Amino acid sequence: MTEGGTTENARKPIRVAVAGASGYAGGEVLRLLLGHPSYADGSLVIGSLTAGGNAGSTLGEHHPHLLPLSSRVLEETTVEILSGHDVVFLGLPHGNSAQYAKLLPESTVIIDCGADFRL
């Protein structure tokens, strides 16, 4: 412990973005994140939620069961918005993930939930 009562290994929260948050895959990712122990203890923060044609609407219009996030407004999916996160989940339509993944910083963990390589 340090003098201020915090541990020297204290970490900043992991910031997570979900691209395609209004769709099925994005909604499932968010449901799982909301139930994760790291979300409950504050070590995981849900940052930007993006959508294509649904940008500007609230998440609750598409996923009313995700109450803690229902008032969040969906943003347009851009590399600039996604770049400020440690982890980016891509729940985008078939063939769209690669254009974002190749432009995100190398340090960003990318998890593609799209249909491109699903078995």
PDB file of C-alpha atoms in Angstrom:
ATOM      1  CA  MET A   1       0.000   0.000   0.000  1.00  0.00           C
ATOM      2  CA  THR A   2       1.105   3.541  -0.651  1.00  0.00           C
ATOM      3  CA  GLU A   3       0.712   6.447   1.728  1.00  0.00           C
ATOM      4  CA  GLY A   4      -2.677   7.377   0.234  1.00  0.00           C
ATOM      5  CA  GLY A   5      -4.080   3.920   0.963  1.00  0.00           C
ATOM      6  CA  THR A   6      -4.051   2.650  -2.628  1.00  0.00           C
ATOM      7  CA  THR A   7      -2.088  -0.270  -3.922  1.00  0.00           C
ATOM      8  CA  GLU A   8       0.870   0.409  -6.161  1.00  0.00           C
ATOM      9  CA  ASN A   9      -0.583  -1.963  -8.728  1.00  0.00           C
ATOM     10  CA  ALA A  10      -3.927  -0.150  -8.951  1.00  0.00           C
ATOM     11  CA  ARG A  11      -5.057  -0.166 -12.558  1.00  0.00           C
ATOM     12  CA  LYS A  12      -7.222   2.183 -14.493  1.00  0.00           C
ATOM     13  CA  PRO A  13     -10.502   0.681 -15.695  1.00  0.00           C
ATOM     14  CA  ILE A  14     -10.581  -1.102 -19.046  1.00  0.00           C
ATOM     15  CA  ARG A  15     -12.580   1.000 -21.511  1.00  0.00           C
ATOM     16  CA  VAL A  16     -14.733  -1.057 -23.867  1.00  0.00           C
ATOM     17  CA  ALA A  17     -16.568   0.089 -27.008  1.00  0.00           C
ATOM     18  CA  VAL A  18     -19.226  -1.875 -28.865  1.00  0.00           C
ATOM     19  CA  ALA A  19     -19.634  -1.179 -32.580  1.00  0.00           C
ATOM     20  CA  GLY A  20     -22.962  -2.378 -33.907  1.00  0.00           C
ATOM     21  CA  ALA A  21     -24.582  -2.043 -30.494  1.00  0.00           C
ATOM     22  CA  SER A  22     -28.112  -1.862 -31.914  1.00  0.00           C
ATOM     23  CA  GLY A  23     -27.854  -5.287 -33.567  1.00  0.00           C
ATOM     24  CA  TYR A  24     -28.202  -8.787 -32.178  1.00  0.00           C
ATOM     25  CA  ALA A  25     -24.477  -9.493 -31.654  1.00  0.00           C
ATOM     26  CA  GLY A  26     -23.870  -6.076 -30.090  1.00  0.00           C
ATOM     27  CA  GLY A  27     -26.824  -6.512 -27.756  1.00  0.00           C
ATOM     28  CA  GLU A  28     -25.576  -9.916 -26.628  1.00  0.00           C
ATOM     29  CA  VAL A  29     -22.089  -8.524 -25.988  1.00  0.00           C
ATOM     30  CA  LEU A  30     -23.597  -5.749 -23.872  1.00  0.00           C
ATOM     31  CA  ARG A  31     -25.780  -8.206 -21.950  1.00  0.00           C
ATOM     32  CA  LEU A  32     -22.705 -10.274 -21.110  1.00  0.00           C
ATOM     33  CA  LEU A  33     -20.647  -7.205 -20.165  1.00  0.00           C
ATOM     34  CA  LEU A  34     -23.362  -5.928 -17.814  1.00  0.00           C
ATOM     35  CA  GLY A  35     -23.282  -9.249 -15.974  1.00  0.00           C
ATOM     36  CA  HIS A  36     -19.503  -9.449 -15.770  1.00  0.00           C
ATOM     37  CA  PRO A  37     -17.861  -9.084 -12.325  1.00  0.00           C
ATOM     38  CA  SER A  38     -15.424  -6.508 -13.738  1.00  0.00           C
ATOM     39  CA  TYR A  39     -18.349  -4.255 -14.680  1.00  0.00           C
ATOM     40  CA  ALA A  40     -19.812  -4.647 -11.206  1.00  0.00           C
ATOM     41  CA  ASP A  41     -16.552  -3.713  -9.463  1.00  0.00           C
ATOM     42  CA  GLY A  42     -15.798  -0.798 -11.805  1.00  0.00           C
ATOM     43  CA  SER A  43     -12.683  -2.250 -13.413  1.00  0.00           C
ATOM     44  CA  LEU A  44     -14.500  -2.382 -16.769  1.00  0.00           C
ATOM     45  CA  VAL A  45     -16.230   0.683 -18.188  1.00  0.00           C
ATOM     46  CA  ILE A  46     -18.601   0.548 -21.147  1.00  0.00           C
ATOM     47  CA  GLY A  47     -17.624   3.494 -23.316  1.00  0.00           C
ATOM     48  CA  SER A  48     -18.886   4.293 -26.798  1.00  0.00           C
ATOM     49  CA  LEU A  49     -21.817   2.430 -28.278  1.00  0.00           C
ATOM     50  CA  THR A  50     -22.020   2.827 -32.035  1.00  0.00           C
ATOM     51  CA  ALA A  51     -24.428   1.914 -34.819  1.00  0.00           C
ATOM     52  CA  GLY A  52     -24.736   2.557 -38.536  1.00  0.00           C
ATOM     53  CA  GLY A  53     -28.216   3.627 -39.574  1.00  0.00           C
ATOM     54  CA  ASN A  54     -29.410   3.660 -35.968  1.00  0.00           C
ATOM     55  CA  ALA A  55     -26.949   6.326 -34.823  1.00  0.00           C
ATOM     56  CA  GLY A  56     -28.771   9.016 -32.865  1.00  0.00           C
ATOM     57  CA  SER A  57     -31.313   6.646 -31.339  1.00  0.00           C
ATOM     58  CA  THR A  58     -31.083   5.320 -27.803  1.00  0.00           C
ATOM     59  CA  LEU A  59     -29.928   1.817 -27.002  1.00  0.00           C
ATOM     60  CA  GLY A  60     -33.244   1.233 -25.210  1.00  0.00           C
ATOM     61  CA  GLU A  61     -35.127   1.592 -28.499  1.00  0.00           C
ATOM     62  CA  HIS A  62     -33.352  -1.542 -29.745  1.00  0.00           C
ATOM     63  CA  HIS A  63     -32.597  -3.423 -26.525  1.00  0.00           C
ATOM     64  CA  PRO A  64     -35.084  -2.362 -23.826  1.00  0.00           C
ATOM     65  CA  HIS A  65     -33.883  -5.224 -21.599  1.00  0.00           C
ATOM     66  CA  LEU A  66     -30.487  -3.520 -21.137  1.00  0.00           C
ATOM     67  CA  LEU A  67     -31.867  -1.090 -18.557  1.00  0.00           C
ATOM     68  CA  PRO A  68     -28.587   0.292 -17.163  1.00  0.00           C
ATOM     69  CA  LEU A  69     -27.640   1.477 -20.671  1.00  0.00           C
ATOM     70  CA  SER A  70     -31.087   2.166 -22.143  1.00  0.00           C
ATOM     71  CA  SER A  71     -30.723   5.959 -22.204  1.00  0.00           C
ATOM     72  CA  ARG A  72     -27.327   5.898 -23.931  1.00  0.00           C
ATOM     73  CA  VAL A  73     -27.396   7.506 -27.381  1.00  0.00           C
ATOM     74  CA  LEU A  74     -25.801   5.466 -30.153  1.00  0.00           C
ATOM     75  CA  GLU A  75     -23.007   7.218 -32.029  1.00  0.00           C
ATOM     76  CA  GLU A  76     -21.950   6.863 -35.640  1.00  0.00           C
ATOM     77  CA  THR A  77     -19.366   4.112 -36.115  1.00  0.00           C
ATOM     78  CA  THR A  78     -16.043   5.806 -36.869  1.00  0.00           C
ATOM     79  CA  VAL A  79     -12.420   4.885 -36.251  1.00  0.00           C
ATOM     80  CA  GLU A  80     -12.004   8.098 -34.256  1.00  0.00           C
ATOM     81  CA  ILE A  81     -14.749   7.155 -31.802  1.00  0.00           C
ATOM     82  CA  LEU A  82     -13.528   3.571 -31.409  1.00  0.00           C
ATOM     83  CA  SER A  83      -9.839   4.511 -31.052  1.00  0.00           C
ATOM     84  CA  GLY A  84     -10.140   5.834 -27.508  1.00  0.00           C
ATOM     85  CA  HIS A  85     -10.878   2.385 -26.057  1.00  0.00           C
ATOM     86  CA  ASP A  86      -8.755  -0.493 -24.786  1.00  0.00           C
ATOM     87  CA  VAL A  87     -11.093  -3.160 -26.188  1.00  0.00           C
ATOM     88  CA  VAL A  88     -13.455  -2.894 -29.164  1.00  0.00           C
ATOM     89  CA  PHE A  89     -16.161  -5.453 -29.865  1.00  0.00           C
ATOM     90  CA  LEU A  90     -17.229  -5.412 -33.514  1.00  0.00           C
ATOM     91  CA  GLY A  91     -20.774  -6.650 -34.070  1.00  0.00           C
ATOM     92  CA  LEU A  92     -21.000  -5.258 -37.570  1.00  0.00           C
ATOM     93  CA  PRO A  93     -22.762  -6.559 -40.686  1.00  0.00           C
ATOM     94  CA  HIS A  94     -21.004  -9.133 -42.865  1.00  0.00           C
ATOM     95  CA  GLY A  95     -17.843  -7.766 -44.477  1.00  0.00           C
ATOM     96  CA  ASN A  96     -17.608  -4.511 -42.488  1.00  0.00           C
ATOM     97  CA  SER A  97     -15.264  -5.342 -39.616  1.00  0.00           C
ATOM     98  CA  ALA A  98     -11.959  -5.359 -41.516  1.00  0.00           C
ATOM     99  CA  GLN A  99     -12.202  -1.710 -42.552  1.00  0.00           C
ATOM    100  CA  TYR A 100     -12.285  -0.654 -38.898  1.00  0.00           C
ATOM    101  CA  ALA A 101      -9.937  -3.274 -37.462  1.00  0.00           C
ATOM    102  CA  LYS A 102      -7.044  -2.360 -39.754  1.00  0.00           C
ATOM    103  CA  LEU A 103      -7.239   1.338 -38.791  1.00  0.00           C
ATOM    104  CA  LEU A 104      -7.484   0.978 -35.010  1.00  0.00           C
ATOM    105  CA  PRO A 105      -4.303   1.383 -32.927  1.00  0.00           C
ATOM    106  CA  GLU A 106      -2.195  -1.772 -32.566  1.00  0.00           C
ATOM    107  CA  SER A 107      -2.648  -1.631 -28.801  1.00  0.00           C
ATOM    108  CA  THR A 108      -6.433  -2.013 -29.137  1.00  0.00           C
ATOM    109  CA  VAL A 109      -7.799  -5.489 -28.435  1.00  0.00           C
ATOM    110  CA  ILE A 110     -10.335  -6.237 -31.175  1.00  0.00           C
ATOM    111  CA  ILE A 111     -12.983  -8.920 -30.780  1.00  0.00           C
ATOM    112  CA  ASP A 112     -14.948  -9.482 -33.976  1.00  0.00           C
ATOM    113  CA  CYS A 113     -18.411 -10.916 -33.373  1.00  0.00           C
ATOM    114  CA  GLY A 114     -19.476 -10.491 -36.990  1.00  0.00           C
ATOM    115  CA  ALA A 115     -20.634 -13.289 -39.253  1.00  0.00           C
ATOM    116  CA  ASP A 116     -17.581 -13.251 -41.542  1.00  0.00           C
ATOM    117  CA  PHE A 117     -15.780 -16.203 -39.958  1.00  0.00           C
ATOM    118  CA  ARG A 118     -18.522 -17.724 -37.849  1.00  0.00           C
ATOM    119  CA  LEU A 119     -18.962 -21.481 -38.238  1.00  0.00           C
TER     120      LEU A 119
END
